[in-house]
GROMACS .gro file of C-alpha atoms in nm:
model
  254
    1MET     CA    1  11.299  12.397   6.191
    2LYS     CA    2  11.017  12.202   6.355
    3TRP     CA    3  11.127  11.884   6.172
    4TYR     CA    4  11.489  11.938   6.281
    5THR     CA    5  11.384  11.985   6.645
    6CYS     CA    6  11.183  11.662   6.640
    7PHE     CA    7  11.477  11.478   6.485
    8LEU     CA    8  11.715  11.613   6.749
    9LEU     CA    9  11.485  11.509   7.033
   10PHE     CA   10  11.451  11.160   6.887
   11SER     CA   11  11.826  11.124   6.854
   12LEU     CA   12  11.873  11.221   7.218
   13TRP     CA   13  11.587  11.030   7.379
   14GLY     CA   14  11.470  10.766   7.134
   15PRO     CA   15  11.630  10.426   7.067
   16LYS     CA   16  11.968  10.451   6.898
   17VAL     CA   17  11.980  10.423   6.520
   18PHE     CA   18  12.266  10.207   6.391
   19ALA     CA   19  12.401  10.109   6.053
   20ASN     CA   20  12.300   9.753   6.133
   21GLU     CA   21  11.922   9.780   6.163
   22ILE     CA   22  11.885   9.437   6.325
   23CYS     CA   23  12.149   9.475   6.591
   24PRO     CA   24  12.313   9.779   6.754
   25GLU     CA   25  12.687   9.826   6.769
   26PRO     CA   26  12.865   9.621   7.040
   27ILE     CA   27  12.603   9.588   7.311
   28ARG     CA   28  12.720   9.700   7.654
   29VAL     CA   29  12.597   9.446   7.908
   30GLY     CA   30  12.642   9.541   8.272
   31TYR     CA   31  12.708   9.266   8.524
   32ASP     CA   32  12.831   9.213   8.878
   33ASN     CA   33  13.039   8.917   8.987
   34TRP     CA   34  12.768   8.669   9.091
   35PRO     CA   35  12.849   8.306   9.012
   36PRO     CA   36  12.712   8.097   8.860
   37TYR     CA   37  12.492   8.351   8.679
   38HIS     CA   38  12.758   8.594   8.559
   39TYR     CA   39  13.121   8.619   8.663
   40TYR     CA   40  13.462   8.687   8.514
   41ASP     CA   41  13.684   8.396   8.420
   42ALA     CA   42  13.986   8.393   8.655
   43ASP     CA   43  14.199   8.233   8.382
   44SER     CA   44  14.084   8.486   8.123
   45PRO     CA   45  13.965   8.811   8.290
   46GLN     CA   46  13.831   8.946   7.961
   47ARG     CA   47  13.589   8.655   7.934
   48VAL     CA   48  13.259   8.648   8.121
   49ARG     CA   49  13.110   8.313   8.216
   50GLY     CA   50  12.792   8.196   8.385
   51TYR     CA   51  12.445   8.066   8.311
   52ALA     CA   52  12.283   8.402   8.232
   53ALA     CA   53  12.585   8.518   8.032
   54ALA     CA   54  12.590   8.194   7.830
   55VAL     CA   55  12.219   8.223   7.747
   56LEU     CA   56  12.248   8.590   7.654
   57THR     CA   57  12.559   8.540   7.443
   58ALA     CA   58  12.391   8.252   7.255
   59VAL     CA   59  12.084   8.465   7.178
   60LEU     CA   60  12.280   8.771   7.068
   61THR     CA   61  12.518   8.561   6.861
   62SER     CA   62  12.221   8.415   6.675
   63MET     CA   63  12.119   8.776   6.602
   64HIS     CA   64  12.474   8.853   6.475
   65CYS     CA   65  12.529   9.095   6.762
   66GLN     CA   66  12.857   9.171   6.933
   67VAL     CA   67  12.868   9.191   7.313
   68ASN     CA   68  13.086   9.394   7.548
   69TYR     CA   69  13.045   9.290   7.913
   70VAL     CA   70  13.111   9.568   8.166
   71GLU     CA   71  13.161   9.476   8.532
   72LEU     CA   72  12.988   9.717   8.770
   73PRO     CA   73  12.805   9.698   9.105
   74TRP     CA   74  12.439   9.609   9.051
   75LYS     CA   75  12.306   9.950   9.159
   76ARG     CA   76  12.547  10.115   8.916
   77VAL     CA   77  12.429   9.884   8.638
   78LEU     CA   78  12.072  10.002   8.691
   79HIS     CA   79  12.181  10.368   8.709
   80GLU     CA   80  12.383  10.343   8.389
   81MET     CA   81  12.097  10.169   8.212
   82GLU     CA   82  11.854  10.442   8.309
   83TYR     CA   83  12.085  10.719   8.186
   84GLY     CA   84  12.230  10.555   7.875
   85GLY     CA   85  12.566  10.412   7.985
   86ILE     CA   86  12.459  10.047   7.968
   87ASP     CA   87  12.238   9.872   7.711
   88MET     CA   88  12.143   9.548   7.884
   89ALA     CA   89  12.145   9.370   8.220
   90MET     CA   90  12.092   9.010   8.330
   91GLU     CA   91  11.904   8.827   8.607
   92ALA     CA   92  11.656   9.111   8.660
   93ASN     CA   93  11.313   9.112   8.820
   94ILE     CA   94  11.034   9.335   8.691
   95ASN     CA   95  10.913   9.636   8.885
   96GLU     CA   96  10.740   9.960   8.793
   97ASP     CA   97  11.044  10.182   8.843
   98ARG     CA   98  11.264   9.978   8.609
   99ALA     CA   99  10.983   9.958   8.352
  100ARG     CA  100  11.015  10.336   8.306
  101TYR     CA  101  11.345  10.299   8.126
  102ALA     CA  102  11.376   9.933   8.027
  103TRP     CA  103  11.204   9.661   7.830
  104PHE     CA  104  11.196   9.312   7.978
  105SER     CA  105  11.252   8.998   7.776
  106ASP     CA  106  11.054   8.680   7.822
  107SER     CA  107  11.175   8.486   8.125
  108TYR     CA  108  11.467   8.249   8.079
  109ASN     CA  109  11.535   8.131   8.436
  110PRO     CA  110  11.260   7.992   8.661
  111GLY     CA  111  11.442   8.137   8.961
  112ARG     CA  112  11.368   7.848   9.195
  113THR     CA  113  11.430   7.865   9.570
  114LEU     CA  114  11.480   7.520   9.724
  115LEU     CA  115  11.509   7.377  10.074
  116TRP     CA  116  11.866   7.254  10.127
  117VAL     CA  117  11.929   6.984  10.389
  118ARG     CA  118  12.207   6.749  10.499
  119LYS     CA  119  12.255   6.441  10.285
  120GLY     CA  120  12.102   6.139  10.452
  121SER     CA  121  11.820   6.342  10.606
  122HIS     CA  122  11.472   6.210  10.542
  123TYR     CA  123  11.180   6.452  10.542
  124SER     CA  124  10.843   6.329  10.422
  125GLU     CA  125  10.679   6.674  10.423
  126GLU     CA  126  10.579   6.796  10.078
  127ASP     CA  127  10.577   7.172  10.146
  128LEU     CA  128  10.754   7.424  10.366
  129ALA     CA  129  10.448   7.486  10.585
  130SER     CA  130  10.431   7.119  10.682
  131TRP     CA  131  10.807   7.107  10.735
  132LEU     CA  132  10.807   7.406  10.969
  133ALA     CA  133  10.499   7.274  11.151
  134LYS     CA  134  10.711   6.977  11.257
  135GLY     CA  135  10.935   7.217  11.448
  136TYR     CA  136  11.241   7.213  11.223
  137SER     CA  137  11.473   7.513  11.229
  138LEU     CA  138  11.532   7.707  10.907
  139GLY     CA  139  11.796   7.946  10.779
  140VAL     CA  140  11.705   8.215  10.527
  141THR     CA  141  11.905   8.482  10.347
  142LYS     CA  142  11.900   8.813  10.526
  143GLU     CA  143  11.690   9.084  10.351
  144TYR     CA  144  11.586   8.846  10.072
  145PHE     CA  145  11.221   8.850   9.963
  146TYR     CA  146  11.069   8.505   9.907
  147GLY     CA  147  10.724   8.616   9.797
  148ASP     CA  148  10.426   8.718  10.008
  149GLU     CA  149  10.308   8.368  10.091
  150VAL     CA  150  10.646   8.242  10.210
  151MET     CA  151  10.722   8.563  10.400
  152LEU     CA  152  10.396   8.526  10.596
  153LEU     CA  153  10.490   8.166  10.672
  154LEU     CA  154  10.835   8.270  10.796
  155ALA     CA  155  10.677   8.533  11.020
  156ARG     CA  156  10.437   8.273  11.166
  157TYR     CA  157  10.730   8.048  11.259
  158ALA     CA  158  10.969   8.332  11.344
  159LYS     CA  159  11.117   8.151  11.647
  160GLN     CA  160  11.237   7.870  11.417
  161VAL     CA  161  11.380   8.100  11.150
  162SER     CA  162  11.717   8.279  11.147
  163ALA     CA  163  11.817   8.530  10.879
  164VAL     CA  164  12.191   8.544  10.801
  165SER     CA  165  12.417   8.535  10.494
  166ASP     CA  166  12.426   8.241  10.253
  167LYS     CA  167  12.772   8.142  10.374
  168GLN     CA  168  12.659   8.147  10.737
  169ASN     CA  169  12.361   7.928  10.653
  170VAL     CA  170  12.594   7.670  10.502
  171ALA     CA  171  12.814   7.672  10.813
  172LYS     CA  172  12.516   7.647  11.049
  173LEU     CA  173  12.368   7.351  10.862
  174ALA     CA  174  12.705   7.175  10.859
  175ARG     CA  175  12.725   7.213  11.238
  176GLY     CA  176  12.368   7.098  11.294
  177ARG     CA  177  12.253   7.434  11.428
  178ILE     CA  178  11.969   7.442  11.172
  179ASP     CA  179  11.786   7.164  10.990
  180GLY     CA  180  11.780   7.332  10.651
  181PHE     CA  181  11.809   7.661  10.466
  182LEU     CA  182  11.647   7.826  10.165
  183GLY     CA  183  11.880   7.873   9.871
  184ASP     CA  184  11.876   7.943   9.498
  185ALA     CA  185  11.875   7.638   9.273
  186LEU     CA  186  12.188   7.749   9.083
  187ALA     CA  187  12.372   7.981   9.323
  188THR     CA  188  12.369   7.736   9.615
  189PRO     CA  189  12.566   7.458   9.439
  190SER     CA  190  12.824   7.721   9.343
  191THR     CA  191  12.852   7.836   9.706
  192LEU     CA  192  12.883   7.479   9.831
  193GLU     CA  193  13.157   7.405   9.579
  194LYS     CA  194  13.356   7.707   9.695
  195GLU     CA  195  13.325   7.592  10.056
  196TRP     CA  196  13.424   7.234   9.963
  197MET     CA  197  13.088   7.111  10.092
  198SER     CA  198  12.921   6.987   9.775
  199GLY     CA  199  12.906   6.632   9.909
  200GLN     CA  200  12.743   6.724  10.239
  201PHE     CA  201  12.412   6.874  10.127
  202THR     CA  202  12.126   6.813   9.889
  203HIS     CA  203  11.795   6.979   9.818
  204HIS     CA  204  11.447   6.861   9.913
  205PRO     CA  205  11.217   6.785   9.615
  206MET     CA  206  10.982   7.071   9.710
  207VAL     CA  207  11.007   7.402   9.525
  208VAL     CA  208  10.960   7.670   9.792
  209TYR     CA  209  10.937   7.977   9.569
  210GLU     CA  210  10.975   8.078   9.206
  211SER     CA  211  11.073   8.425   9.087
  212PRO     CA  212  11.149   8.416   8.713
  213SER     CA  213  11.444   8.619   8.584
  214PHE     CA  214  11.447   8.842   8.276
  215PHE     CA  215  11.696   9.030   8.063
  216MET     CA  216  11.659   9.408   8.083
  217LEU     CA  217  11.696   9.608   7.761
  218SER     CA  218  11.736   9.985   7.774
  219LYS     CA  219  11.460  10.177   7.599
  220ARG     CA  220  11.724  10.431   7.498
  221SER     CA  221  11.911  10.160   7.308
  222PHE     CA  222  11.648   9.924   7.172
  223SER     CA  223  11.317   9.942   6.993
  224LEU     CA  224  11.015   9.726   7.066
  225GLN     CA  225  11.086   9.550   6.736
  226PHE     CA  226  11.431   9.449   6.859
  227LEU     CA  227  11.276   9.314   7.180
  228GLN     CA  228  11.033   9.102   6.977
  229GLN     CA  229  11.316   8.959   6.766
  230PHE     CA  230  11.520   8.896   7.081
  231ASN     CA  231  11.231   8.702   7.238
  232GLN     CA  232  11.189   8.494   6.924
  233LYS     CA  233  11.555   8.393   6.932
  234LEU     CA  234  11.536   8.325   7.307
  235ALA     CA  235  11.233   8.099   7.259
  236ALA     CA  236  11.413   7.915   6.980
  237LEU     CA  237  11.721   7.861   7.199
  238LYS     CA  238  11.513   7.727   7.489
  239GLY     CA  239  11.378   7.459   7.258
  240THR     CA  240  11.721   7.320   7.176
  241ASP     CA  241  11.967   7.081   7.337
  242ALA     CA  242  12.213   7.371   7.361
  243TYR     CA  243  11.996   7.539   7.624
  244ASP     CA  244  11.966   7.215   7.823
  245ILE     CA  245  12.343   7.177   7.815
  246ILE     CA  246  12.389   7.529   7.950
  247TRP     CA  247  12.140   7.464   8.229
  248GLN     CA  248  12.293   7.132   8.330
  249ARG     CA  249  12.644   7.278   8.327
  250TYR     CA  250  12.559   7.535   8.593
  251ALA     CA  251  12.288   7.340   8.777
  252SER     CA  252  12.551   7.079   8.859
  253GLY     CA  253  12.776   7.343   9.015
  254ARG     CA  254  13.048   7.324   8.751
   0.00000   0.00000   0.00000
């Protein structure tokens, strides 16, 4: 009876046991529509595209895993992962609360925030502090966290900083109401392409902030051994031309 009770508890709360010991049955990957990281293909709604989705699919394919992408709001993705409805998520940051119920892969995206300016602008400053010290006005994304150091800098130059949506920042820069804005290295080109403004802006060489992204794997669904195998395959992919092709495809805004 004691053995049966332990087995029952493991089956309810431990990682799932599948016929395929290497890979679970079709892995349920939760995602929200956030190009160019993960988004549904308008021409083929059943197909999910994007940088993160392409990397994940390549890794899982190399492990002979099948993937089922499930579109949900981000908060719902996290909820379903915690309670067993979703197996994996993409473009996640690590925090203590999520670590209760999920493993985190090695990072696969440097998560760079860049300073975007009008093409033809010439700024010799090598960092954001020097740029702001010259009196330039900056747009940032409302409620976005850029790391402690940058947030302190933004507070110091609060009169030069405006916090609005990404789309509003693009419009303000186009009209000359700000001199630049902070934007994600991959998401910004996608936004500019949608607004037909790809030819108007470029990014400054400085990297303002880096916040690496990770894949989240539910502890209910996966063992630590699976995570280790996943990381091995991810590392192998990152060392190939295939990974560089994926990066360039989405870094260029296509």
